Coordinates of C-alpha atoms and ligand atoms in Angstrom, one line a residue:
M276 CA 5.9 -15.6 8.8
C277 CA 3.4 -18.5 10.0
G278 CA 1.2 -19.0 13.1
I279 CA 1.7 -22.2 15.2
V280 CA -0.4 -23.6 17.9
G281 CA -0.1 -27.0 19.6
Y282 CA -2.4 -28.3 22.7
I283 CA -2.6 -31.5 24.9
G284 CA -5.0 -31.9 27.6
A285 CA -8.7 -32.6 28.5
R286 CA -10.3 -30.1 25.9
Q287 CA -10.9 -30.6 22.3
A288 CA -7.7 -29.6 20.6
S289 CA -9.6 -28.4 17.4
D290 CA -11.3 -25.6 19.6
V291 CA -8.1 -24.4 21.6
I292 CA -6.1 -24.7 18.2
L293 CA -8.8 -22.9 15.9
S294 CA -8.9 -20.0 18.6
G295 CA -5.3 -19.8 18.9
L296 CA -5.0 -19.7 15.0
R297 CA -7.4 -16.7 15.3
R298 CA -5.3 -14.4 17.3
L299 CA -1.9 -15.3 15.1
E300 CA -3.8 -15.0 11.8
Y301 CA -1.8 -11.6 11.4
R302 CA 1.2 -13.7 11.0
G303 CA 0.2 -15.2 7.7
Y304 CA -3.1 -16.0 5.9
D305 CA -2.7 -17.8 2.8
S306 CA -3.6 -21.1 4.1
A307 CA -4.4 -23.0 7.4
G308 CA -4.5 -26.5 8.8
L309 CA -4.9 -28.8 11.5
A310 CA -4.0 -31.9 12.6
V311 CA -5.4 -34.1 15.7
I312 CA -4.8 -37.4 17.2
G313 CA -8.0 -39.1 18.1
D314 CA -9.1 -42.1 19.7
G315 CA -7.2 -45.4 18.6
G316 CA -4.5 -43.0 17.6
N317 CA -5.6 -42.1 14.1
V318 CA -4.9 -38.8 12.8
S319 CA -7.4 -36.5 11.2
V320 CA -5.9 -33.6 9.2
R321 CA -7.9 -30.8 7.8
R322 CA -6.4 -27.9 5.5
E323 CA -7.7 -25.4 3.4
A324 CA -6.1 -22.5 1.0
G325 CA -7.3 -18.7 2.0
K326 CA -7.9 -17.4 5.3
L327 CA -8.8 -19.6 8.4
D328 CA -12.4 -19.0 7.7
G329 CA -12.3 -21.5 5.1
L330 CA -10.6 -24.1 7.8
V331 CA -12.9 -23.4 10.4
N332 CA -15.7 -24.1 8.1
M333 CA -14.3 -27.3 7.2
V334 CA -13.8 -28.3 10.6
K335 CA -17.4 -27.7 11.3
S336 CA -18.9 -29.4 8.5
D337 CA -16.2 -32.3 9.0
P338 CA -15.2 -32.3 12.7
V339 CA -12.2 -33.8 14.4
D340 CA -12.1 -35.3 17.8
G341 CA -9.4 -35.4 20.1
L342 CA -7.3 -34.3 23.1
I343 CA -3.7 -33.5 21.0
G344 CA -2.8 -31.6 18.1
I345 CA -1.2 -29.3 16.1
G346 CA -2.5 -26.2 14.0
H347 CA -0.9 -23.8 11.3
T348 CA -1.6 -20.5 9.6
R349 CA 0.4 -20.1 6.6
W350 CA 2.5 -17.1 5.1
A351 CA 4.0 -18.6 2.0
T352 CA 7.4 -18.7 1.2
H353 CA 8.0 -21.8 -0.7
G354 CA 5.0 -23.3 -2.6
V355 CA 2.1 -21.3 -3.8
P356 CA -0.5 -20.8 -1.5
N357 CA -2.9 -23.7 -1.9
R358 CA -4.6 -26.7 0.1
T359 CA -1.4 -29.0 -0.9
N360 CA 1.5 -26.9 0.0
S361 CA -0.7 -26.1 3.3
H362 CA 0.5 -27.4 6.8
P363 CA 0.7 -29.6 8.7
H364 CA 2.9 -32.2 6.6
T365 CA 2.4 -35.7 6.9
S366 CA 5.3 -37.9 6.2
M367 CA 5.1 -40.7 4.0
N368 CA 3.7 -43.4 6.0
S369 CA 1.7 -41.0 8.3
R370 CA 4.0 -41.8 11.2
I371 CA 5.1 -38.0 11.8
V372 CA 3.2 -34.8 11.3
V373 CA 4.7 -31.6 11.3
V374 CA 3.8 -27.7 11.4
Q375 CA 6.6 -25.1 11.0
N376 CA 7.6 -21.4 10.8
G377 CA 10.7 -20.3 9.1
I378 CA 12.9 -21.6 6.4
V379 CA 14.5 -24.8 6.0
E380 CA 17.6 -23.3 3.9
N381 CA 19.1 -27.1 3.1
Y382 CA 15.8 -28.4 2.1
L383 CA 16.6 -29.5 -1.4
T384 CA 19.8 -31.5 -0.7
L385 CA 17.4 -33.2 2.3
K386 CA 15.1 -33.7 -0.5
E387 CA 17.0 -35.1 -3.0
E388 CA 18.7 -37.6 -0.4
L389 CA 15.1 -38.9 0.8
Q390 CA 14.1 -39.1 -2.8
A391 CA 17.0 -41.0 -3.8
E392 CA 15.8 -43.5 -0.7
G393 CA 12.3 -43.5 -2.4
V394 CA 10.5 -40.9 -0.3
K395 CA 7.8 -39.3 -2.4
F396 CA 6.8 -35.8 -1.9
V397 CA 3.3 -34.4 -2.4
S398 CA 4.1 -30.6 -2.0
D399 CA 6.6 -27.8 -2.9
T400 CA 7.6 -26.9 0.4
D401 CA 10.5 -26.9 2.4
T402 CA 8.6 -27.8 5.4
E403 CA 7.7 -31.6 4.1
V404 CA 11.3 -32.7 4.3
I405 CA 11.1 -32.5 8.1
A406 CA 8.4 -34.9 8.0
H407 CA 10.0 -37.3 6.0
L408 CA 13.4 -37.0 7.7
A409 CA 12.0 -37.6 11.3
E410 CA 9.8 -40.6 9.8
R411 CA 13.3 -42.1 8.3
F412 CA 14.9 -41.8 11.9
Y413 CA 12.0 -43.4 13.4
E414 CA 11.9 -46.4 11.1
S415 CA 15.5 -46.9 11.7
G416 CA 14.5 -47.9 15.0
L417 CA 15.0 -44.6 17.3
D418 CA 12.0 -43.4 19.2
F419 CA 9.9 -40.6 18.7
V420 CA 11.5 -38.1 20.6
T421 CA 15.1 -38.8 19.4
S422 CA 13.8 -39.1 15.7
A423 CA 12.7 -35.1 16.2
R424 CA 16.2 -34.4 17.5
K425 CA 17.9 -35.9 15.1
T426 CA 15.8 -34.4 12.5
L427 CA 16.1 -31.1 14.1
Q428 CA 20.1 -31.2 14.2
R429 CA 20.2 -31.7 10.0
L430 CA 18.0 -28.4 9.7
Q431 CA 19.8 -25.2 8.5
G432 CA 18.2 -22.1 8.8
S433 CA 16.0 -20.5 11.1
N434 CA 12.9 -22.9 12.1
A435 CA 10.2 -22.8 14.7
V436 CA 9.1 -26.9 14.6
V437 CA 6.1 -28.7 16.1
M438 CA 5.9 -32.5 15.4
L439 CA 3.3 -35.0 16.8
S440 CA 3.2 -38.9 16.2
P441 CA 0.1 -41.2 16.0
E442 CA 2.1 -43.7 17.9
H443 CA 2.7 -41.0 20.9
P444 CA -0.6 -39.6 21.3
D445 CA 0.7 -38.1 24.7
T446 CA 3.7 -36.3 23.2
L447 CA 4.3 -33.2 21.5
V448 CA 7.7 -31.8 20.3
C449 CA 8.7 -28.4 19.4
A450 CA 11.9 -26.5 18.7
R451 CA 13.0 -23.1 17.8
L452 CA 16.6 -23.0 15.9
G453 CA 17.7 -19.4 15.0
N454 CA 15.5 -16.4 14.9
A455 CA 12.2 -18.1 13.1
G456 CA 9.9 -16.2 15.5
G457 CA 9.1 -17.7 19.1
I458 CA 8.3 -20.9 20.3
T459 CA 6.3 -20.2 23.6
L460 CA 4.9 -22.9 25.9
G461 CA 1.7 -22.2 27.8
L462 CA 1.7 -23.9 31.6
G463 CA -2.0 -24.9 32.2
E464 CA -3.3 -27.4 35.0
G465 CA -3.4 -30.8 33.6
E466 CA -3.2 -29.2 29.8
M467 CA 0.2 -27.5 27.9
Y468 CA 0.1 -25.2 25.0
I469 CA 2.4 -24.2 22.4
A470 CA 2.2 -21.2 20.3
S471 CA 4.4 -18.8 18.1
D472 CA 3.0 -15.8 20.1
I473 CA 1.7 -15.1 23.5
P474 CA -1.8 -13.7 22.1
A475 CA -3.1 -17.0 20.9
I476 CA -3.1 -18.7 24.7
L477 CA -3.5 -15.6 26.7
D478 CA -7.5 -17.0 27.2
Y479 CA -5.8 -20.0 28.8
T480 CA -3.0 -19.0 30.6
R481 CA -0.3 -16.2 31.8
Q482 CA 2.3 -18.8 32.7
I483 CA 5.0 -18.8 29.5
V484 CA 8.4 -20.4 28.8
F485 CA 10.1 -18.8 26.0
L486 CA 12.4 -21.5 24.1
E487 CA 15.5 -20.1 23.3
N488 CA 17.8 -20.4 20.0
G489 CA 18.8 -24.3 19.7
Q490 CA 16.2 -25.1 22.2
M491 CA 13.4 -27.9 22.1
S492 CA 10.8 -29.1 24.4
V493 CA 9.3 -32.6 25.0
V494 CA 5.5 -31.8 26.0
N495 CA 3.3 -34.1 27.8
Q496 CA 0.0 -33.3 29.3
N497 CA 1.2 -32.8 33.0
E498 CA 4.9 -32.1 32.6
Y499 CA 7.4 -30.6 29.8
V500 CA 11.1 -30.7 29.6
V501 CA 13.4 -28.1 28.2
T502 CA 16.6 -29.4 26.4
A503 CA 19.6 -28.5 24.2
L504 CA 19.5 -30.4 20.7
D505 CA 21.9 -32.8 22.0
G506 CA 19.2 -33.8 24.8
T507 CA 21.2 -32.0 27.8
V508 CA 18.2 -30.9 30.1
L509 CA 18.4 -27.3 30.5
E510 CA 17.2 -24.4 33.2
H511 CA 14.8 -22.2 32.3
E512 CA 12.4 -19.4 33.4
V513 CA 8.6 -19.3 33.7
H514 CA 7.3 -15.6 32.9
N515 CA 4.2 -14.3 34.2
I516 CA 2.7 -12.2 31.3
P517 CA 1.1 -8.7 32.0
W518 CA -1.3 -8.7 29.0
D519 CA -5.2 -9.8 29.3
P520 CA -7.2 -11.3 26.6
V521 CA -9.1 -7.9 26.0
S522 CA -5.9 -6.3 25.0
A523 CA -5.7 -8.9 22.3
A524 CA -9.6 -8.2 20.8
K525 CA -10.8 -5.8 18.6
G526 CA -13.7 -4.7 21.4
K527 CA -16.2 -2.1 19.7
Y528 CA -13.5 -1.3 16.7
R529 CA -14.1 -2.7 13.0
H530 CA -10.4 -3.1 12.6
F531 CA -7.8 -3.8 15.1
M532 CA -5.7 -1.0 13.0
Q533 CA -8.4 1.5 13.8
K534 CA -8.5 0.3 17.7
E535 CA -4.8 0.5 17.7
I536 CA -4.9 4.1 16.1
A537 CA -7.4 5.1 18.9
E538 CA -5.2 3.6 21.6
Q539 CA -2.5 6.0 20.9
P540 CA -2.9 8.5 23.5
Q541 CA -3.3 5.9 26.1
S542 CA -0.2 3.7 24.8
I543 CA 1.9 7.1 25.1
I544 CA 0.7 7.3 29.0
D545 CA 1.6 3.9 29.2
T546 CA 4.9 4.2 27.9
L547 CA 5.9 7.1 30.1
R548 CA 4.2 5.3 33.1
G549 CA 7.2 4.7 35.7
R550 CA 9.6 6.5 33.7
V551 CA 8.8 10.3 33.3
D552 CA 8.5 12.0 37.1
F553 CA 6.7 15.2 35.7
D554 CA 7.2 16.8 39.0
K555 CA 10.5 16.4 39.3
G556 CA 11.3 16.9 35.7
T557 CA 13.2 13.6 35.4
V558 CA 13.4 10.4 33.4
T559 CA 14.1 6.8 34.5
L560 CA 14.6 3.9 32.4
P561 CA 15.3 1.0 34.7
E562 CA 15.7 -1.7 31.8
M563 CA 18.4 0.2 30.0
N564 CA 20.8 -0.4 32.6
L565 CA 22.1 2.7 31.6
T566 CA 25.3 4.1 33.8
A567 CA 27.1 7.5 33.1
E568 CA 30.4 5.5 32.3
L569 CA 28.6 3.7 29.8
A570 CA 26.9 6.5 28.0
N571 CA 30.0 8.4 28.0
K572 CA 31.8 5.4 26.6
I573 CA 29.6 4.7 23.5
N574 CA 30.5 6.9 20.9
K575 CA 28.2 5.9 18.3
I576 CA 24.5 4.2 17.8
Y577 CA 23.7 2.0 15.2
T578 CA 19.8 2.1 15.1
I579 CA 18.8 -1.1 13.1
A580 CA 15.2 -1.8 12.0
C581 CA 12.7 -2.6 9.3
G582 CA 9.8 -0.9 7.8
T583 CA 7.9 1.4 9.8
S584 CA 10.5 0.7 13.0
Y585 CA 13.3 2.2 10.7
Y586 CA 11.2 5.4 10.2
S587 CA 10.9 5.6 13.8
G588 CA 14.6 5.3 13.9
L589 CA 15.1 8.2 11.6
V590 CA 12.8 10.3 13.7
G591 CA 15.0 8.9 16.7
K592 CA 18.2 9.9 14.8
F593 CA 17.2 13.8 14.9
L594 CA 16.2 13.2 18.8
L595 CA 19.3 11.3 20.0
E596 CA 21.6 13.8 18.0
S597 CA 20.3 17.0 18.7
I598 CA 19.3 16.4 22.4
A599 CA 21.9 13.8 23.6
R600 CA 24.5 15.2 21.2
M601 CA 24.9 11.2 20.1
P602 CA 26.2 10.1 16.8
T603 CA 23.6 8.1 15.0
E604 CA 23.4 6.0 11.9
V605 CA 20.1 4.1 11.0
E606 CA 20.2 1.2 9.1
Y607 CA 18.2 -1.3 7.5
G608 CA 18.4 -4.5 9.3
S609 CA 18.4 -6.6 5.8
E610 CA 21.0 -4.1 4.7
F611 CA 23.3 -3.8 7.7
R612 CA 24.2 -7.7 7.7
Y613 CA 26.0 -7.5 4.6
Y614 CA 28.2 -4.5 4.3
D615 CA 31.0 -4.3 6.8
P616 CA 30.0 -1.4 9.4
I617 CA 32.7 -0.4 11.9
V618 CA 31.7 -1.7 14.9
D619 CA 33.3 -2.2 18.2
D620 CA 33.1 -2.2 22.1
K621 CA 32.4 1.7 21.7
T622 CA 29.4 1.0 19.5
A623 CA 26.0 0.5 20.6
V624 CA 23.1 -1.2 18.2
L625 CA 19.7 0.0 19.0
A626 CA 17.1 -2.6 17.4
I627 CA 13.5 -1.1 17.4
T628 CA 11.2 -3.7 16.6
Q629 CA 7.4 -3.8 17.4
S630 CA 7.5 -7.9 17.1
G631 CA 10.9 -8.1 18.6
E632 CA 11.4 -11.1 16.2
T633 CA 12.1 -9.5 12.9
A634 CA 14.7 -11.7 11.6
D635 CA 16.7 -8.9 9.7
T636 CA 16.6 -7.1 12.7
L637 CA 17.7 -9.8 15.0
S638 CA 20.4 -11.2 12.9
A639 CA 22.1 -7.6 12.1
V640 CA 22.2 -6.9 15.8
E641 CA 23.6 -10.4 16.7
Q642 CA 26.2 -9.3 14.2
A643 CA 27.3 -6.3 15.8
R644 CA 26.9 -7.6 19.5
E645 CA 29.8 -10.3 18.2
K646 CA 32.1 -7.1 17.1
G647 CA 31.8 -5.9 20.6
A648 CA 28.7 -3.8 20.5
T649 CA 26.4 -3.1 23.3
M650 CA 22.7 -4.3 22.4
W651 CA 19.9 -2.0 23.2
S652 CA 16.2 -2.5 22.1
I653 CA 12.9 -0.8 22.1
V654 CA 10.5 -3.6 21.4
N655 CA 6.8 -4.1 22.2
A656 CA 6.2 -8.2 22.1
F657 CA 6.7 -9.0 25.9
G658 CA 9.3 -11.5 26.2
S659 CA 10.4 -11.4 22.5
Q660 CA 13.7 -12.2 21.5
A661 CA 14.9 -8.5 20.9
M662 CA 14.0 -8.1 24.7
R663 CA 15.4 -11.2 26.1
S664 CA 18.7 -11.0 24.2
A665 CA 19.3 -7.0 24.9
D666 CA 21.7 -5.7 27.5
G667 CA 19.3 -2.9 28.0
Y668 CA 15.9 -2.3 26.9
I669 CA 12.5 0.0 26.7
A670 CA 9.4 -1.9 26.5
M671 CA 6.6 -0.1 24.7
Q672 CA 4.1 -1.1 27.0
T673 CA 1.3 -0.6 24.3
G674 CA -0.2 -4.2 24.6
P675 CA -0.4 -6.4 21.6
E676 CA -0.3 -4.8 18.2
I677 CA -2.7 -6.9 15.9
G678 CA -3.1 -4.9 12.7
V679 CA -0.5 -5.6 10.2
A680 CA 0.1 -1.9 9.5
S681 CA 2.1 -0.8 12.4
T682 CA 0.4 2.9 13.9
K683 CA 0.6 2.4 17.9
A684 CA 4.2 1.1 18.0
F685 CA 5.2 3.7 15.7
T686 CA 4.4 6.6 18.2
T687 CA 5.6 4.8 21.1
S688 CA 8.7 3.9 19.7
I689 CA 9.5 7.5 18.9
T690 CA 8.5 8.5 22.6
D691 CA 10.4 5.9 24.0
Q692 CA 13.5 7.3 22.0
Y693 CA 12.9 10.7 23.1
L694 CA 13.2 9.2 26.6
L695 CA 16.6 7.4 25.9
A696 CA 17.8 10.7 24.4
L697 CA 16.8 12.8 27.5
K698 CA 18.7 10.1 30.0
L699 CA 22.0 9.9 27.4
G700 CA 21.7 13.5 27.5
E701 CA 21.9 13.7 31.4
L702 CA 24.3 10.9 31.8
R703 CA 26.8 12.4 29.0
G704 CA 26.0 15.7 30.8
V705 CA 25.1 17.7 27.9
L706 CA 21.2 18.6 29.3
S707 CA 21.2 20.7 32.5
A708 CA 18.6 19.7 34.9
E709 CA 16.5 22.5 33.9
R710 CA 16.6 21.8 30.2
I711 CA 15.9 17.7 31.3
A712 CA 12.7 19.2 33.0
E713 CA 11.6 21.5 30.2
L714 CA 11.8 18.5 27.8
V715 CA 9.7 16.3 30.1
N716 CA 7.3 19.1 30.4
D717 CA 6.7 19.0 26.8
L718 CA 5.5 15.4 27.2
A719 CA 2.9 16.0 29.5
L720 CA 0.2 17.3 26.9
L721 CA 1.2 15.0 24.3
P722 CA -1.6 12.3 25.1
D723 CA -4.2 14.8 24.8
M724 CA -3.1 16.3 22.0
S725 CA -2.9 13.0 20.3
G726 CA -6.6 12.6 21.6
Q727 CA -7.8 15.8 19.7
V728 CA -6.3 14.6 16.4
L729 CA -7.9 11.4 16.8
N730 CA -11.5 12.8 17.4
D731 CA -12.4 14.1 14.5
E732 CA -12.6 11.1 12.0
A733 CA -15.2 12.8 9.2
Q734 CA -12.6 14.9 7.6
Y735 CA -10.5 11.7 6.9
E736 CA -13.7 10.2 5.4
E737 CA -14.4 13.2 3.2
L738 CA -10.8 13.2 1.8
A739 CA -11.0 9.2 1.0
K740 CA -14.3 10.2 -0.7
L741 CA -12.2 12.4 -3.0
F742 CA -9.0 10.6 -3.1
H743 CA -9.7 6.7 -3.2
R744 CA -9.5 6.2 -6.7
V745 CA -6.2 7.8 -7.6
E746 CA -3.3 5.3 -7.9
H747 CA -0.4 7.5 -7.1
F748 CA 0.5 9.4 -4.0
L749 CA 3.3 11.7 -3.0
F750 CA 4.3 12.8 0.5
I751 CA 6.9 15.3 1.2
G752 CA 8.1 16.6 4.7
R753 CA 11.4 18.2 5.7
G754 CA 13.9 17.4 8.6
I755 CA 12.3 15.6 11.6
N756 CA 9.1 15.2 9.5
Y757 CA 10.8 13.7 6.3
P758 CA 10.3 10.2 7.9
I759 CA 6.8 10.9 8.5
A760 CA 6.5 11.6 5.3
L761 CA 8.0 8.1 4.0
E762 CA 5.7 6.5 7.0
G763 CA 2.5 8.2 5.7
A764 CA 3.5 6.7 2.0
L765 CA 4.4 3.3 3.7
K766 CA 1.0 3.0 5.5
L767 CA -1.0 4.2 2.4
K768 CA 1.2 1.5 0.3
E769 CA 0.6 -1.6 2.8
I770 CA -3.1 -1.1 3.1
S771 CA -4.8 0.2 -0.3
Y772 CA -1.9 -1.0 -2.6
I773 CA -2.0 2.6 -4.2
H774 CA 1.6 3.3 -5.1
A775 CA 3.1 6.1 -3.1
E776 CA 6.4 7.6 -2.2
G777 CA 7.6 9.7 0.8
Y778 CA 10.3 12.3 -0.6
P779 CA 12.3 14.8 1.7
A780 CA 10.9 17.9 0.4
G781 CA 14.2 19.9 -0.7
E782 CA 14.7 16.7 -3.4
M783 CA 11.5 17.3 -5.2
K784 CA 12.9 19.9 -7.7
H785 CA 15.9 17.0 -8.6
G786 CA 13.5 14.5 -9.6
P787 CA 9.9 13.8 -8.4
I788 CA 8.2 17.0 -9.3
A789 CA 8.2 15.4 -12.9
L790 CA 5.5 13.1 -11.6
I791 CA 3.5 16.0 -10.5
D792 CA 0.0 16.7 -12.3
E793 CA -3.6 16.9 -11.6
T794 CA -3.9 12.9 -11.1
M795 CA -1.1 13.1 -8.4
P796 CA -1.9 14.1 -4.8
V797 CA 0.8 15.5 -2.7
V798 CA 0.6 15.4 0.9
A799 CA 3.0 18.0 2.5
I800 CA 3.8 18.1 6.2
V801 CA 4.0 21.7 7.1
P802 CA 4.3 22.6 10.6
Q803 CA 4.9 25.9 11.8
D804 CA 8.7 25.2 12.7
D805 CA 12.1 26.8 11.4
L806 CA 11.2 25.0 8.0
Y807 CA 7.9 26.2 7.4
D808 CA 8.7 28.9 4.5
K809 CA 10.8 26.1 2.7
M810 CA 7.7 23.9 3.0
I811 CA 5.4 26.5 1.8
S812 CA 7.4 26.8 -1.3
Q813 CA 7.0 23.3 -2.1
V814 CA 3.7 23.5 -1.7
Q815 CA 3.8 26.6 -4.1
Q816 CA 5.9 24.7 -6.5
S817 CA 3.4 21.5 -6.3
K818 CA 0.3 23.8 -7.0
S819 CA 2.1 25.2 -10.0
R820 CA 2.7 22.0 -11.6
G821 CA -1.2 21.2 -11.7
G822 CA -0.8 19.0 -8.2
T823 CA -3.8 18.7 -5.6
V824 CA -1.9 19.4 -2.2
I825 CA -3.2 18.2 1.2
A826 CA -1.3 19.9 4.1
I827 CA -0.9 18.3 7.4
A828 CA -0.3 21.9 9.1
T829 CA -0.7 23.2 12.8
E830 CA -3.4 25.2 14.5
G831 CA -3.5 28.7 14.3
D832 CA -1.7 28.7 10.7
T833 CA -3.8 31.4 9.1
R834 CA -1.6 31.1 6.0
I835 CA -1.8 27.6 4.7
E836 CA -5.5 27.5 3.9
N837 CA -4.1 30.1 0.8
E838 CA -1.9 27.7 -0.3
A839 CA -3.2 24.0 0.0
D840 CA -6.4 22.6 -1.4
H841 CA -6.9 20.7 1.8
V842 CA -5.8 21.2 5.6
I843 CA -5.6 19.0 8.2
F844 CA -4.9 21.3 11.3
V845 CA -3.0 19.2 14.1
P846 CA -2.1 20.7 17.5
K847 CA 1.2 22.4 17.8
T848 CA 3.8 20.9 20.3
S849 CA 7.7 21.0 20.4
K850 CA 9.5 20.7 17.2
Y851 CA 10.7 17.3 18.8
L852 CA 7.3 15.6 19.4
Q853 CA 5.3 17.2 16.3
P854 CA 6.3 14.3 14.1
I855 CA 4.3 11.9 17.0
I856 CA 1.4 14.3 16.3
N857 CA 1.7 14.7 12.1
V858 CA 2.0 10.9 11.6
M859 CA -1.7 10.4 13.1
P860 CA -3.3 12.0 10.2
L861 CA -1.7 10.2 7.7
Q862 CA -2.7 6.9 9.5
L863 CA -6.1 7.8 9.4
L864 CA -5.9 8.9 5.8
S865 CA -5.0 5.4 4.6
Y866 CA -7.1 4.0 6.6
H867 CA -10.0 5.6 5.5
I868 CA -8.9 5.4 1.9
A869 CA -8.2 1.7 2.0
L870 CA -11.7 1.3 3.7
R871 CA -13.4 2.8 0.7
R872 CA -11.2 0.8 -1.5
G873 CA -12.6 -2.3 0.2
C874 CA -9.1 -3.5 1.2
D875 CA -8.6 -6.0 4.3
V876 CA -7.2 -3.6 6.4
D877 CA -6.1 -5.7 9.1
Q878 CA -4.8 -8.4 6.9
P879 CA -3.4 -6.6 3.7
R880 CA -2.3 -9.1 0.7
N881 CA 1.0 -10.3 0.6
L882 CA 2.1 -9.1 4.2
A883 CA 2.2 -10.6 7.9
K884 CA 2.9 -8.9 10.9
S885 CA 6.2 -9.8 12.0
V886 CA 8.6 -11.1 9.2
T887 CA 10.9 -14.0 10.8
V888 CA 12.6 -15.5 7.7
E889 CA 15.0 -13.3 5.9
Ligands
AGP2005 C1 4.7 -1.7 9.0 O1 3.5 -1.3 9.1 C2 4.9 -3.0 8.5 N1 4.2 -4.1 9.5 C3 6.3 -3.3 8.6 O2 7.1 -2.8 8.0 C4 6.9 -4.0 10.1 O3 7.2 -2.4 10.4 C5 8.1 -4.5 9.9 O4 8.4 -5.6 9.5 C6 9.0 -4.1 11.2 O5 8.5 -4.8 12.0 P1 8.9 -5.0 13.7 O6 8.7 -3.4 14.4 O7 8.3 -6.0 14.4 O8 10.2 -5.4 13.9

């Protein structure tokens, strides 16, 4: 997924674009570029492979002057990460310049069509066809905006596009087709902003317009219009964003991931705010639009998500089934679409997504919705597609999550599923008011307990010293903590590039135990719950095969230190909330191991924060 920024106004466009791209670099860091129209209508294009710093230095040594421009930071899908394949792409006669996020699925057909007319291509990207196609329409006598519209109508797939033309130095055209990540307009005084995501323009405005699927906008310095692709002018809402620029900055932390791990106690407080009344022992979820009638009509939830959000959904399944007695299946967005799930108007699909823009998740829930399902979402990115298109949603309220490896969104989304389970349990009459009050009360200490886990990083630095050179790790857990083993393994994989597997501990003897020897550390999640003895036996079996065991255990457990090589003690809370506490040591362990290995913790190789292509 790429990051896009556009600007027209009274400031130097390159300044606004580069600061915006800096805030979007988590969306892709294979290459970066910008194009600015200067006096006299000449377009200056600067493009560089690699991280944004390369482009920043290039512009520093060879500045570009102009008050209108577009910029891009890339996550490569078509064409290797190099300067030639970097955006912006310019048409053959330099009359159209384009940046794009997404995939033009019919680009080969369009390319052959254009090549047959003598158009010369210079890159291996799908994007370049957009510039050439628009120029062809333009040179057929159509105006810039109509040429852009005609071009957009020819594109297949999910795409977010911004175009400019040197012959129209007062106009930017942008569009959103499908689920290719957002296009957000930022409204200023005598200036206008375009961005893939809110953090890019938070320094300049809080007045935001979100383009919906199939919408385009023609943007000038003092005005803009939102239309359909056939040119019909459309009504639209202007949102005021509750986030501040500071929340999108690193502050005193070395990395966004470190900051976001440390923010979890506050994130949990923020997600409970306005929803939990500790005195009355009640839960209210205003944006979920839940009624007793709907809660009793729904007989199945399909939780749909990807990556870390999927693992959050696996913990949520335990909460929704055991607390609300609501049958729940958890499905990968990328798989759900391609098998024929049984979905009808008694089904609810619950999308869990930090970014709210993950294409696999969005397309899967849309498909279920077409079959009559009610769509719910638990989402962090304010105003994102998953929030706007839901029948009911729970905003995570954690502020921007910038580190590619998701942390606070994981613990917050589990907390939100706990709230959803309590509310459904209440409305379905399976929970008494007393039981709800008890379960609400268990939340009261959660932020504090999280703080306790996070305030001793020294032990993780020690463990990282011992284990940062190993090439394989195994994470095991049982029951509601099995997904935590999966998440621990994913965190380590993502940021340290160590091969790690998460496994249900009971499955070990059916295969993975063969992997264990003195070179394979085993992280075992061993809380003092009804599966404690079974986990202890897993620890013993791993030890008996020569494995080194790091145990996540609850305070007061006097036995575990005799069983495991290294023990990280965490506070004990209810079995339903223990996974939230248990994952934080795994986040810190991965962070410190990656740090010791010299990895780029916030921008791991080959990854990006929101995956807006299939
Ligand atoms: C997690 O650390 C990863 N960044 C990735 O697995 C992520 O969870 C996944 O892409 C889903 O993203 P979403 O929550 O924004 O939909």
